[in-house]
Coordinates of C-alpha atoms in Angstrom, one line a residue:
M24 CA 67.3 122.4 130.4
N25 CA 64.4 124.6 129.3
E26 CA 61.8 123.6 126.8
N27 CA 63.4 125.4 123.9
E28 CA 66.8 123.8 124.5
F29 CA 65.0 120.4 124.7
K30 CA 63.4 120.9 121.3
I31 CA 66.6 122.0 119.7
G32 CA 68.4 119.0 121.1
L33 CA 65.6 116.7 119.9
K34 CA 65.9 118.2 116.4
L35 CA 69.7 117.7 116.4
N36 CA 69.3 114.1 117.5
F37 CA 66.9 113.5 114.5
V38 CA 69.3 115.2 112.1
A39 CA 72.2 113.1 113.4
F40 CA 70.1 109.9 113.0
F41 CA 69.2 110.8 109.5
I42 CA 72.6 111.8 108.3
A43 CA 74.3 108.8 110.0
T44 CA 71.8 106.4 108.4
A45 CA 72.1 107.9 105.0
G46 CA 75.9 108.0 105.3
T47 CA 76.0 104.3 106.3
L48 CA 73.9 103.4 103.3
C49 CA 76.3 105.3 101.0
F50 CA 79.6 104.1 102.5
S51 CA 79.6 101.1 100.2
Q52 CA 80.1 103.5 97.3
I53 CA 83.6 104.5 98.7
I54 CA 84.7 101.0 99.6
N55 CA 86.6 99.0 97.0
L56 CA 84.4 95.8 97.1
K57 CA 83.9 93.3 94.3
E58 CA 80.8 93.7 92.3
N59 CA 77.7 92.1 94.0
T60 CA 79.6 91.3 97.1
L61 CA 77.7 91.2 100.4
A62 CA 80.8 91.8 102.6
Y63 CA 79.4 95.2 103.7
T64 CA 75.7 95.3 103.0
N65 CA 75.0 91.9 104.6
S66 CA 77.3 92.3 107.5
I67 CA 77.1 93.2 111.2
F68 CA 80.1 95.4 110.5
S69 CA 77.7 97.9 108.8
V70 CA 75.7 98.1 112.1
F71 CA 78.8 99.0 114.0
I72 CA 79.6 101.7 111.4
W73 CA 76.0 103.0 111.7
L74 CA 76.1 103.2 115.5
L75 CA 79.5 104.9 115.4
C76 CA 78.2 107.5 112.9
I77 CA 75.2 108.3 115.0
Y78 CA 77.4 108.9 118.1
A79 CA 80.0 110.9 116.2
V80 CA 77.5 113.1 114.3
N81 CA 75.3 113.6 117.3
L82 CA 78.3 114.6 119.5
S83 CA 79.5 117.0 116.8
L84 CA 76.2 118.8 116.3
H85 CA 75.8 119.3 120.0
T86 CA 79.3 120.7 120.6
I87 CA 80.2 122.9 117.6
D88 CA 79.0 126.4 116.7
L89 CA 76.3 126.0 114.1
R90 CA 76.4 129.7 113.3
D91 CA 80.0 129.7 112.2
M92 CA 79.2 129.8 108.5
R93 CA 82.8 130.4 107.4
G94 CA 83.9 127.3 109.1
W95 CA 81.1 125.3 107.6
K96 CA 81.9 126.5 104.1
L97 CA 85.6 125.7 104.3
A98 CA 84.9 122.3 105.8
G99 CA 82.2 121.7 103.2
V100 CA 84.7 122.4 100.3
L101 CA 87.3 120.1 101.8
S102 CA 84.7 117.4 102.4
F103 CA 83.2 117.7 99.0
A104 CA 86.7 117.3 97.4
F105 CA 87.5 114.3 99.6
T106 CA 84.1 112.6 98.9
A107 CA 84.5 113.1 95.2
A108 CA 88.0 111.7 95.3
M109 CA 86.8 108.6 97.2
L110 CA 83.8 108.0 94.9
F111 CA 85.9 108.5 91.7
G112 CA 88.9 106.7 93.0
V113 CA 87.0 103.5 94.0
R114 CA 85.7 103.2 90.5
L115 CA 89.0 103.9 88.9
E116 CA 90.7 101.3 91.1
A117 CA 88.0 98.7 90.4
V118 CA 87.3 99.1 86.6
G119 CA 89.6 101.9 85.4
N120 CA 86.8 104.2 84.5
V121 CA 84.2 106.6 86.1
D122 CA 80.7 106.1 84.8
F123 CA 79.4 109.7 85.2
K124 CA 75.8 108.4 84.5
D125 CA 75.9 106.2 87.7
W126 CA 73.1 107.6 89.9
K127 CA 74.5 106.0 93.0
L128 CA 77.6 108.2 92.6
W129 CA 75.6 111.5 92.5
I130 CA 73.3 110.4 95.4
S131 CA 76.3 109.5 97.6
L132 CA 78.2 112.7 96.8
P133 CA 76.0 115.2 98.8
V134 CA 75.1 112.7 101.5
L135 CA 78.8 111.8 102.4
T136 CA 79.8 115.4 101.9
C137 CA 77.4 116.4 104.6
L138 CA 78.6 113.6 106.9
F139 CA 82.3 114.4 106.5
T140 CA 81.7 118.2 106.8
I141 CA 80.2 117.7 110.3
L142 CA 83.1 115.4 111.3
V143 CA 85.7 117.8 109.9
R144 CA 84.2 120.7 111.8
K145 CA 84.3 118.7 115.0
F146 CA 87.9 117.8 114.5
W147 CA 88.8 121.4 113.8
N148 CA 87.0 122.4 117.0
F149 CA 89.0 119.8 118.9
L150 CA 92.3 121.1 117.5
G151 CA 91.3 124.7 118.3
N152 CA 90.9 123.8 121.9
M153 CA 94.1 121.9 122.1
E154 CA 96.0 124.6 124.2
E155 CA 93.1 124.8 126.7
R156 CA 93.2 121.0 127.2
K157 CA 97.0 121.2 127.7
E158 CA 96.5 123.8 130.5
R159 CA 93.8 121.7 132.2
L160 CA 96.0 118.6 132.0
A161 CA 98.9 120.5 133.5
Q162 CA 96.7 121.1 136.6
Y163 CA 96.5 117.4 137.3
I164 CA 99.7 116.0 135.9
R165 CA 103.1 117.3 136.8
V166 CA 104.8 118.2 133.5
P167 CA 108.6 118.1 133.7
E168 CA 110.3 121.4 133.1
P169 CA 112.1 121.7 129.8
L170 CA 115.9 121.6 129.8
K171 CA 117.2 125.1 130.5
S172 CA 119.7 124.8 127.7
P173 CA 119.8 122.5 124.7
V174 CA 121.7 119.3 124.7
K175 CA 125.3 120.0 123.7
N176 CA 126.1 119.1 120.1
A177 CA 122.4 118.1 119.6
D178 CA 122.6 118.7 115.9
V179 CA 125.8 116.7 115.5
L180 CA 124.3 113.8 117.5
T181 CA 121.1 114.0 115.4
F182 CA 123.1 113.9 112.1
V183 CA 125.3 111.0 113.2
F184 CA 122.3 109.0 114.6
L185 CA 120.5 109.3 111.3
L186 CA 123.5 108.1 109.3
L187 CA 124.1 105.2 111.7
C188 CA 120.5 104.0 111.4
W189 CA 120.6 104.2 107.6
L190 CA 124.0 102.5 107.2
P191 CA 122.8 98.9 107.9
V192 CA 120.2 99.3 105.2
L193 CA 122.8 100.6 102.7
L194 CA 124.8 97.5 103.4
A195 CA 121.7 95.3 103.0
V196 CA 120.8 96.8 99.6
Y197 CA 124.4 97.5 98.6
P198 CA 125.4 99.5 96.6
G199 CA 122.0 101.2 97.0
F200 CA 118.9 101.6 94.9
F201 CA 120.4 102.7 91.5
V202 CA 117.1 103.1 89.7
Y203 CA 114.6 105.5 88.0
D204 CA 116.6 106.8 85.0
A205 CA 119.9 106.2 86.9
Q206 CA 121.6 104.3 84.1
D207 CA 120.6 107.0 81.5
E208 CA 122.0 109.8 83.7
Y209 CA 125.3 107.9 84.3
L210 CA 125.7 107.1 80.6
Q211 CA 125.4 110.8 79.7
V212 CA 128.5 111.5 81.8
A213 CA 130.3 108.3 80.8
S214 CA 129.7 109.0 77.0
R215 CA 130.0 112.8 77.3
T216 CA 126.7 113.0 75.4
F217 CA 124.3 115.2 77.3
T218 CA 120.6 116.2 76.9
T219 CA 118.4 118.4 79.1
H220 CA 115.9 115.6 79.6
H221 CA 117.1 115.2 83.2
P222 CA 118.4 118.1 85.3
L223 CA 122.0 118.6 84.4
V224 CA 123.1 119.3 88.0
H225 CA 121.9 115.9 89.1
V226 CA 123.3 114.2 86.0
L227 CA 126.8 115.7 86.7
M228 CA 126.6 114.9 90.4
L229 CA 125.5 111.3 90.0
G230 CA 127.5 110.4 86.9
G231 CA 130.5 112.4 88.0
I232 CA 130.9 110.6 91.4
I233 CA 130.4 107.2 89.9
C234 CA 132.9 107.8 87.0
A235 CA 135.5 109.4 89.4
V236 CA 135.4 106.5 91.9
H237 CA 135.4 103.9 89.1
K238 CA 138.4 105.5 87.6
V239 CA 140.3 105.2 90.9
T240 CA 139.0 101.8 92.2
D241 CA 137.7 100.1 89.0
S242 CA 134.4 99.4 90.9
Y243 CA 131.0 100.7 89.7
N244 CA 129.4 99.4 92.9
L245 CA 131.7 101.5 95.0
G246 CA 131.0 104.5 92.9
I247 CA 127.3 104.1 93.4
A248 CA 127.7 103.5 97.1
C249 CA 129.8 106.7 97.4
Y250 CA 127.0 108.7 95.7
M251 CA 124.6 107.1 98.2
L252 CA 126.8 108.2 101.1
V253 CA 126.9 111.8 99.7
Q254 CA 123.1 111.8 99.4
M255 CA 122.7 110.3 102.9
C256 CA 124.7 113.3 104.3
I257 CA 122.5 115.7 102.4
V258 CA 119.3 114.2 103.6
A259 CA 120.6 113.8 107.2
G260 CA 121.6 117.5 107.1
G261 CA 118.2 118.5 105.9
F262 CA 116.4 116.6 108.6
T263 CA 118.8 117.9 111.2
V264 CA 118.0 121.5 110.2
L265 CA 114.3 120.7 110.5
L266 CA 114.6 119.1 114.0
S267 CA 116.8 121.9 115.1
Y268 CA 114.2 124.4 113.9
L269 CA 111.5 122.5 115.9
R270 CA 113.7 122.6 119.0
R271 CA 114.2 126.4 118.6
K272 CA 110.5 126.8 118.4
K273 CA 110.3 124.8 121.7
T274 CA 107.9 122.2 120.3
G275 CA 107.3 119.2 122.6
R276 CA 110.2 116.9 123.2
L277 CA 108.0 113.9 122.6
L278 CA 107.1 115.2 119.1
R279 CA 110.7 115.8 118.3
I280 CA 111.8 112.3 119.5
I281 CA 109.0 110.7 117.4
A282 CA 110.1 112.8 114.4
L283 CA 113.7 111.7 114.8
L284 CA 112.8 108.0 115.0
Y285 CA 110.5 108.4 112.1
F286 CA 113.2 109.9 109.9
A287 CA 115.7 107.3 111.0
L288 CA 113.5 104.2 110.6
F289 CA 110.4 104.6 108.5
P290 CA 110.9 102.5 105.3
V291 CA 109.7 105.1 102.8
I292 CA 112.2 107.7 104.2
V293 CA 115.0 105.1 104.2
M294 CA 114.2 103.8 100.7
F295 CA 114.5 107.2 99.1
T296 CA 117.5 108.3 101.1
L297 CA 119.3 105.3 99.5
C298 CA 117.8 105.9 96.1
S299 CA 119.6 107.6 93.2
A300 CA 116.5 109.4 91.9
K301 CA 116.7 113.2 91.7
D302 CA 113.5 113.4 93.7
T303 CA 115.3 112.9 97.0
I304 CA 117.6 115.9 96.9
F305 CA 114.8 118.0 95.3
T306 CA 112.5 117.2 98.2
V307 CA 115.2 118.1 100.8
A308 CA 115.6 121.4 99.1
L309 CA 111.8 121.9 99.1
L310 CA 111.6 121.1 102.8
M311 CA 114.3 123.7 103.5
L312 CA 112.3 126.2 101.3
L313 CA 109.2 125.5 103.4
L314 CA 111.1 126.3 106.6
S315 CA 112.4 129.5 105.1
M316 CA 109.0 130.6 103.9
L317 CA 107.5 129.7 107.3
E318 CA 110.0 131.8 109.2
M319 CA 109.6 134.6 106.6
G320 CA 105.9 134.7 107.5
I321 CA 106.3 134.4 111.2
D322 CA 108.7 137.4 111.6
R323 CA 109.1 139.4 108.4
E324 CA 111.2 142.2 110.0
R325 CA 113.8 139.8 111.4
F326 CA 113.9 137.7 108.2
F327 CA 114.4 140.6 105.8
S328 CA 117.0 142.1 108.1
S329 CA 119.0 138.9 108.3
R330 CA 121.4 138.2 105.4
T331 CA 121.7 134.6 106.6
E332 CA 118.0 134.0 106.3
M333 CA 117.7 135.5 102.9
I334 CA 120.7 133.6 101.6
F335 CA 119.2 130.4 102.9
F336 CA 115.9 131.2 101.1
V337 CA 117.7 131.8 97.8
L338 CA 119.9 128.7 98.0
S339 CA 117.1 126.3 99.0
A340 CA 114.8 127.7 96.3
L341 CA 117.5 127.5 93.7
A342 CA 118.4 123.9 94.6
M343 CA 114.8 122.9 94.4
L344 CA 114.5 124.4 90.9
L345 CA 117.7 122.8 89.7
F346 CA 116.8 119.2 90.7
R347 CA 113.4 118.9 89.2
K348 CA 111.8 120.7 86.2
N349 CA 108.3 120.9 87.7
G350 CA 109.8 123.0 90.6
I351 CA 110.1 126.0 88.2
Y352 CA 106.5 125.8 87.2
A353 CA 105.2 125.8 90.8
F354 CA 107.7 128.5 91.9
V355 CA 106.7 130.9 89.1
V356 CA 103.0 130.5 90.1
M357 CA 104.1 131.1 93.7
I358 CA 105.8 134.4 93.0
P359 CA 102.7 136.6 92.9
A360 CA 101.6 135.2 96.3
L361 CA 105.0 136.0 97.8
L362 CA 105.0 139.5 96.4
F363 CA 101.5 140.2 97.6
Y364 CA 101.9 138.7 101.1
H365 CA 105.2 140.4 101.7
K366 CA 104.3 143.7 100.0
K367 CA 105.7 145.7 102.9
Y368 CA 109.1 144.4 101.8
L369 CA 108.3 144.4 98.1
K370 CA 111.7 145.6 97.0
K371 CA 113.7 143.0 98.9
M372 CA 111.3 140.2 98.1
G373 CA 111.5 141.2 94.4
M374 CA 115.2 141.2 94.5
L375 CA 115.4 137.8 96.1
L376 CA 113.0 136.3 93.6
A377 CA 114.9 137.9 90.7
V378 CA 118.2 136.4 91.9
I379 CA 116.6 133.0 92.2
I380 CA 115.1 133.0 88.7
V381 CA 118.0 134.6 86.9
S382 CA 120.5 132.2 88.7
Y383 CA 118.4 129.2 87.7
F384 CA 118.4 130.1 84.0
L385 CA 122.1 131.1 84.0
I386 CA 123.1 127.9 85.6
N387 CA 120.9 125.7 83.5
G388 CA 121.6 127.6 80.3
G389 CA 125.3 127.7 81.1
L390 CA 125.6 124.0 81.7
A391 CA 123.6 123.2 78.6
A392 CA 125.9 125.4 76.5
V393 CA 129.2 124.1 78.0
L394 CA 128.1 120.5 77.7
G395 CA 126.4 120.8 74.3
A396 CA 123.2 119.5 75.8
H397 CA 120.1 119.7 73.7
E398 CA 116.4 118.8 74.0
T399 CA 114.1 118.1 71.1
E400 CA 111.5 116.1 72.9
N401 CA 108.0 117.4 73.7
Q402 CA 106.3 114.4 75.2
E403 CA 107.1 115.2 78.8
I404 CA 104.8 118.2 78.8
L405 CA 102.3 116.4 76.5
T406 CA 101.8 113.4 78.7
V407 CA 98.1 114.1 79.4
P408 CA 97.1 115.0 75.8
I409 CA 98.9 111.9 74.5
Q410 CA 97.1 109.7 77.0
Q411 CA 93.8 111.3 76.1
L412 CA 94.2 110.7 72.4
A413 CA 95.4 107.1 72.9
R414 CA 92.5 106.2 75.2
T415 CA 89.9 107.7 72.9
Y416 CA 91.5 105.9 69.9
K417 CA 91.4 102.6 71.8
F418 CA 87.9 102.7 73.2
N419 CA 86.1 105.1 70.8
K420 CA 87.9 104.8 67.5
D421 CA 84.7 105.5 65.6
V422 CA 84.9 109.3 66.5
F423 CA 88.1 109.6 64.4
S424 CA 87.6 110.2 60.6
E425 CA 90.0 108.7 58.2
E426 CA 91.7 112.1 57.9
D427 CA 91.9 112.3 61.7
I428 CA 93.6 108.9 62.0
A429 CA 96.1 109.8 59.3
I430 CA 97.0 113.0 61.2
L431 CA 97.2 111.1 64.5
H432 CA 99.5 108.4 63.1
E433 CA 101.9 111.1 62.1
I434 CA 102.8 111.7 65.7
L435 CA 101.5 108.5 67.3
P436 CA 102.0 105.4 65.1
E437 CA 99.7 102.5 65.3
E438 CA 102.4 100.4 67.1
A439 CA 102.5 103.1 69.8
L440 CA 98.7 103.4 70.2
V441 CA 98.2 99.7 70.8
L442 CA 100.5 99.9 73.8
Y443 CA 98.2 102.2 75.7
N444 CA 98.4 101.7 79.4
P445 CA 95.8 103.7 81.3
K446 CA 98.0 104.1 84.4
L447 CA 101.3 104.8 82.6
S448 CA 102.0 107.0 79.7
D449 CA 105.6 105.8 79.0
P450 CA 104.7 103.0 76.4
V451 CA 102.9 105.5 74.2
K452 CA 104.8 108.7 74.8
Y453 CA 108.3 107.1 74.2
R454 CA 107.1 106.5 70.6
F455 CA 105.8 110.0 70.1
Q456 CA 107.1 111.6 66.8
N457 CA 108.7 114.9 67.6
G458 CA 109.7 115.8 64.0
P459 CA 106.2 116.2 62.6
Y460 CA 104.9 117.7 65.8
N461 CA 107.6 120.5 65.7
A462 CA 106.8 121.1 62.0
N463 CA 103.1 121.9 62.6
R464 CA 102.0 122.0 66.2
L465 CA 98.8 123.9 65.5
K466 CA 97.5 121.0 63.3
Y467 CA 97.9 118.5 66.1
A468 CA 96.4 120.9 68.7
K469 CA 93.3 121.2 66.5
L470 CA 93.0 117.4 66.3
W471 CA 93.3 117.1 70.1
L472 CA 90.6 119.7 70.6
K473 CA 88.3 118.3 67.9
I474 CA 88.4 114.8 69.4
G475 CA 88.0 116.2 73.0
L476 CA 84.8 118.0 72.1
K477 CA 83.4 114.8 70.8
K478 CA 84.5 112.7 73.7
P479 CA 85.1 114.9 76.8
L480 CA 84.4 112.2 79.3
S481 CA 87.0 109.9 77.7
Y482 CA 89.5 112.8 78.1
I483 CA 88.5 113.3 81.7
N484 CA 88.8 109.5 82.5
A485 CA 92.2 109.4 80.7
W486 CA 93.6 112.1 83.0
L487 CA 91.9 110.7 86.2
V488 CA 93.1 107.1 85.8
N489 CA 96.6 108.4 85.0
S490 CA 96.8 110.4 88.3
Y491 CA 94.3 109.1 90.8
G492 CA 97.0 107.5 93.0
F493 CA 98.0 111.0 94.1
W494 CA 94.5 111.6 95.6
Y495 CA 92.8 108.3 96.2
P496 CA 94.0 106.8 99.5
D497 CA 93.2 103.1 98.7
T498 CA 95.2 103.0 95.5
I499 CA 97.3 99.9 94.8
I500 CA 100.4 101.2 93.1
D501 CA 100.9 98.7 90.3
V502 CA 101.6 101.0 87.3
Y503 CA 104.6 98.9 86.1
S504 CA 102.8 95.5 86.4
G505 CA 104.1 93.1 83.8
N506 CA 107.2 95.3 82.9
T507 CA 110.5 93.4 83.0
V508 CA 113.5 95.4 84.2
F509 CA 117.1 94.3 84.8
T510 CA 116.6 91.7 87.5
F511 CA 112.9 91.1 87.9
T512 CA 109.4 91.6 86.5
Y513 CA 106.9 93.8 88.3
E514 CA 103.8 92.0 89.4
D515 CA 101.4 92.9 92.2
S516 CA 103.1 96.2 93.3
S517 CA 105.3 98.9 91.8
Y518 CA 105.5 100.9 95.0
F519 CA 109.3 101.4 94.8
G520 CA 111.8 100.6 92.1
Y521 CA 113.8 98.0 94.0
E522 CA 116.6 97.6 91.5
V523 CA 120.2 98.1 90.7
E524 CA 120.5 99.1 87.1
L525 CA 123.7 98.4 85.2
P526 CA 126.6 99.0 85.6
G527 CA 125.8 98.3 89.2
V528 CA 125.1 94.8 90.7
R529 CA 123.2 94.0 93.9
D530 CA 125.6 92.6 96.4
S531 CA 123.7 92.5 99.7
K532 CA 125.7 92.2 103.0
I533 CA 122.6 91.6 105.1
P534 CA 120.3 89.4 103.0
W535 CA 117.3 89.2 105.4
L536 CA 117.1 93.0 105.6
D537 CA 117.4 93.3 101.8
E538 CA 114.5 90.8 101.5
A539 CA 112.4 92.9 103.8
Y540 CA 112.8 96.0 101.6
R541 CA 112.2 93.9 98.5
R542 CA 108.8 92.8 99.8
L543 CA 107.9 96.4 100.8
S544 CA 108.8 97.5 97.3
L545 CA 107.3 94.8 95.1
E546 CA 104.7 92.9 97.1
L547 CA 101.5 94.0 98.8
E548 CA 103.3 93.7 102.2
Q549 CA 102.2 97.0 103.8
E550 CA 98.8 97.1 102.1
R551 CA 97.8 94.1 104.2
M552 CA 98.3 96.0 107.4
P553 CA 95.2 98.1 108.5
I554 CA 95.9 101.7 109.4
V555 CA 99.6 101.2 108.8
S556 CA 99.0 100.9 105.1
M557 CA 97.7 104.5 105.0
M558 CA 101.1 105.7 106.2
Y559 CA 102.5 104.4 102.8
S560 CA 99.6 105.9 100.8
P561 CA 100.4 109.1 98.7
G562 CA 96.6 109.7 98.5
C563 CA 96.1 109.4 102.3
L564 CA 99.0 111.7 103.0
F565 CA 97.7 114.2 100.5
W566 CA 94.4 114.4 102.4
C567 CA 96.3 114.8 105.7
F568 CA 98.1 117.7 104.1
A569 CA 94.9 119.1 102.6
F570 CA 93.3 118.9 106.1
V571 CA 96.2 121.0 107.6
F572 CA 96.1 123.4 104.7
S573 CA 92.4 124.1 105.1
Y574 CA 92.7 124.2 108.9
V575 CA 95.3 126.9 108.9
I576 CA 93.1 128.9 106.5
Y577 CA 90.1 128.4 108.8
R578 CA 92.2 129.7 111.7
R579 CA 93.4 132.6 109.5
K580 CA 97.0 131.6 110.0
Y581 CA 97.9 132.9 106.6
H582 CA 101.6 133.1 107.4
I583 CA 101.5 129.3 107.7
M584 CA 99.3 128.8 104.6
I585 CA 101.7 130.6 102.3
P586 CA 104.6 128.0 102.6
Y587 CA 102.2 125.1 102.2
L588 CA 100.8 126.7 99.1
M589 CA 104.1 125.7 97.5
V590 CA 103.5 122.1 98.3
F591 CA 100.0 122.2 96.9
L592 CA 101.4 123.7 93.6
I593 CA 104.0 121.0 93.4
W594 CA 101.2 118.4 93.8
L595 CA 99.2 120.1 91.0
T596 CA 102.2 119.7 88.6
V597 CA 102.5 116.0 89.2
L598 CA 98.9 115.5 88.3
L599 CA 100.1 116.2 84.7
G600 CA 102.9 113.7 84.9
P601 CA 103.4 110.2 83.3
T602 CA 102.0 108.2 86.2
Y603 CA 101.5 108.2 90.0
L604 CA 104.4 107.0 92.2
P605 CA 105.5 107.9 95.7
R606 CA 108.7 109.5 94.5
Y607 CA 106.9 112.4 92.9
V608 CA 105.2 113.5 96.1
L609 CA 108.0 112.6 98.5
I610 CA 107.4 115.9 100.4
F611 CA 104.4 114.4 102.1
W612 CA 106.6 112.0 103.9
F613 CA 109.6 114.3 104.4
G614 CA 107.4 117.1 105.6
L615 CA 105.0 115.0 107.8
P616 CA 106.7 116.0 111.2
L617 CA 106.4 119.7 110.2
F618 CA 102.7 119.3 109.3
A619 CA 102.1 117.6 112.6
A620 CA 103.9 120.3 114.6
V621 CA 102.0 123.1 112.9
V622 CA 98.7 121.6 113.8
L623 CA 99.4 120.1 117.3
E624 CA 101.5 123.0 118.6
E625 CA 100.0 125.9 116.6
E626 CA 100.9 128.5 119.2
K627 CA 104.6 127.9 118.7
F628 CA 104.3 129.2 115.1
A629 CA 102.4 132.3 116.0
Q630 CA 103.1 135.4 113.8
V631 CA 105.1 138.2 115.4
V632 CA 103.2 141.4 115.3
K633 CA 105.3 144.6 114.9

C-alpha cells in the first residue's frame, strides 16, 4: 500500500466512524419505543449496533466504486424515501400524528439517509457480483447437473400438491373465510338487486355459485365451500403457471422448491386462497399480467408473433380490470409506458390495449345494463378528502366559519363527523350525503380547498395516518379495533377478517388448526416473532419490492422494470383507499418468488437482442 492509498483508507475509516456514530444516535428515531424509555439509549444493545454499523459502513466504503454517481443517486433516492417512511411511520404508530416541527426528525433524515445509501450501494454491488460468485463456487463444489428433461406431468403434480396442502385448512375453517363484503355480494344475487359498488363479475361468480348449490342441497355452507374450491383451483392454476415459467427459465431448483412450499404453506397465501374477497382472483390475474409483460420485454419479436402470448396478455389484463376497480386506474396510467417501450410494435401494442379497454367497458356496461345495476355513491373515490375534512373538524374546528360548518354538514352530518377514525374511513364515509354533493360538487370542492389552505399539515396527517400501513414496516394492523362483527369483536389485531358472514356458519372439522389461523388473524401472534414478523408486514414487503424496482433500474434492466411499474401503480391507488389491510396489496406475497428470482438469477431474465 503506497502513501496515497493509506491516506485515502484513513479518510474512509474516519468517514465510516462518523456516519456509523451519527446513525447509531439517530436510530432511536425510527424505533417505536415508549416516550422517555431507556431501552435503547441506556442499553448495551446500542453499542452492538454502533460496532456493527462501523464495520458495515467501513467495508462498504472500501469495496464499492465511489465514482459511480448514478448508483449513488438512485440509492440515495431509495434511502431517502425509506428513511422518511420510518421517521414518519414511527410517529404515526405511536401518537397518530407527525409533528413537522420536531427538529429530531429533520436531523435524523439526512443522517440515516446517508447511512442507508451506503448500505444499499454495498448490497447492490453484492447482487451484481452474484454470477461471478456462483462460478467461483462451482470450481470448489460439484454442482449436480440439471435434469435433461423436465419431470413428467410436473405442472399437474404442482397443481395437485397445492390443492392437497390447502384442503386441510379448508376443512379447519369450513366453509372458508366468507368475509369482506361477502354477504353484500351474495345478497345482490339472492335479491336480484344489483349495484356497481362491487365488481359485477365477482358478484355474479360468488353469489351465483352459492345460490345454485343452495338450491340443490339446501346448504349455504356447502355453497360457500364450493366457491372456495373453485377459487382454490384458480389460485393453484396461477401459481402453477408461475412455477412452470420459472422452470422454463431454468432458475435454480432450490429456488423453485422453496417457492412451491411457500405457496403451499405460508399462512397469508393460504388465508386469502380460502377467502371470498375479490382481491384474491384480482391478484392472480395481476400476477399473470406481470409474467406476460415480463416475457413481452424479454423477447418482443417472439411475443408479438405469438397469438397465444398476446391472447394470454389480453385475458390476464382483462381479468385484473374486472375484479377490482383500482386496476383500471393503474392500467390506464400504464398505457403510455407500454406504447413507448414497445414503439417498434406500436400498431400491435395499440390494438391489444384497445381490445382490453373496449372489452372491459363493454362487459362492465353490458352487465350493468342487463342487471339494472346502478351506482350513485361517490365516497369511494372521496375517501381521502372526507378523512381530511373530518380530521380537521375534530382537531381544528376553529378554522371553520359558521357558514363552512353549515356547508360541511350538508354532506357530512355531525353524527358522522364524531365517528372519525384516523385509520379507517368507513364510519364517516358510510354516512356521506350523496344527494347534496351531486347537486353542487363545486361548492364542496371549494370548501375542501379553503380548509386545506388553512390547515395543510392536518390534511397531510389525515392521509398519512390512513395509509401508513402500506409503507411503514412496523405497523400493527388494528384498524377495526373495537368493531363488533358477526361472531367476535376486533381487539389487538385486524390483520385478517377471520369470519364467516351470514348465511354461512363456521363448522370446523379440525379445531386446533382453525384456532391457529384465528390467532394469526386476530391476535399479535406473528408480531411477537422477530424477523418472521416482517414476512407478514405489507410495509416491509413494499420496501423489498422497492429495492428490486430500484435495483433493476440501476442495472438498466428496463424490460424487467416495465412489468413491476404496474405493481407500483397499483400500490399508489391503494394509498387513496379507506384503510390499510394486507388484502389490498396481496401481490407483494403472491409475487414474492418472482421478485426473488429476478434479483437472485438476473441472468435468466436477460433481454433477447435482435
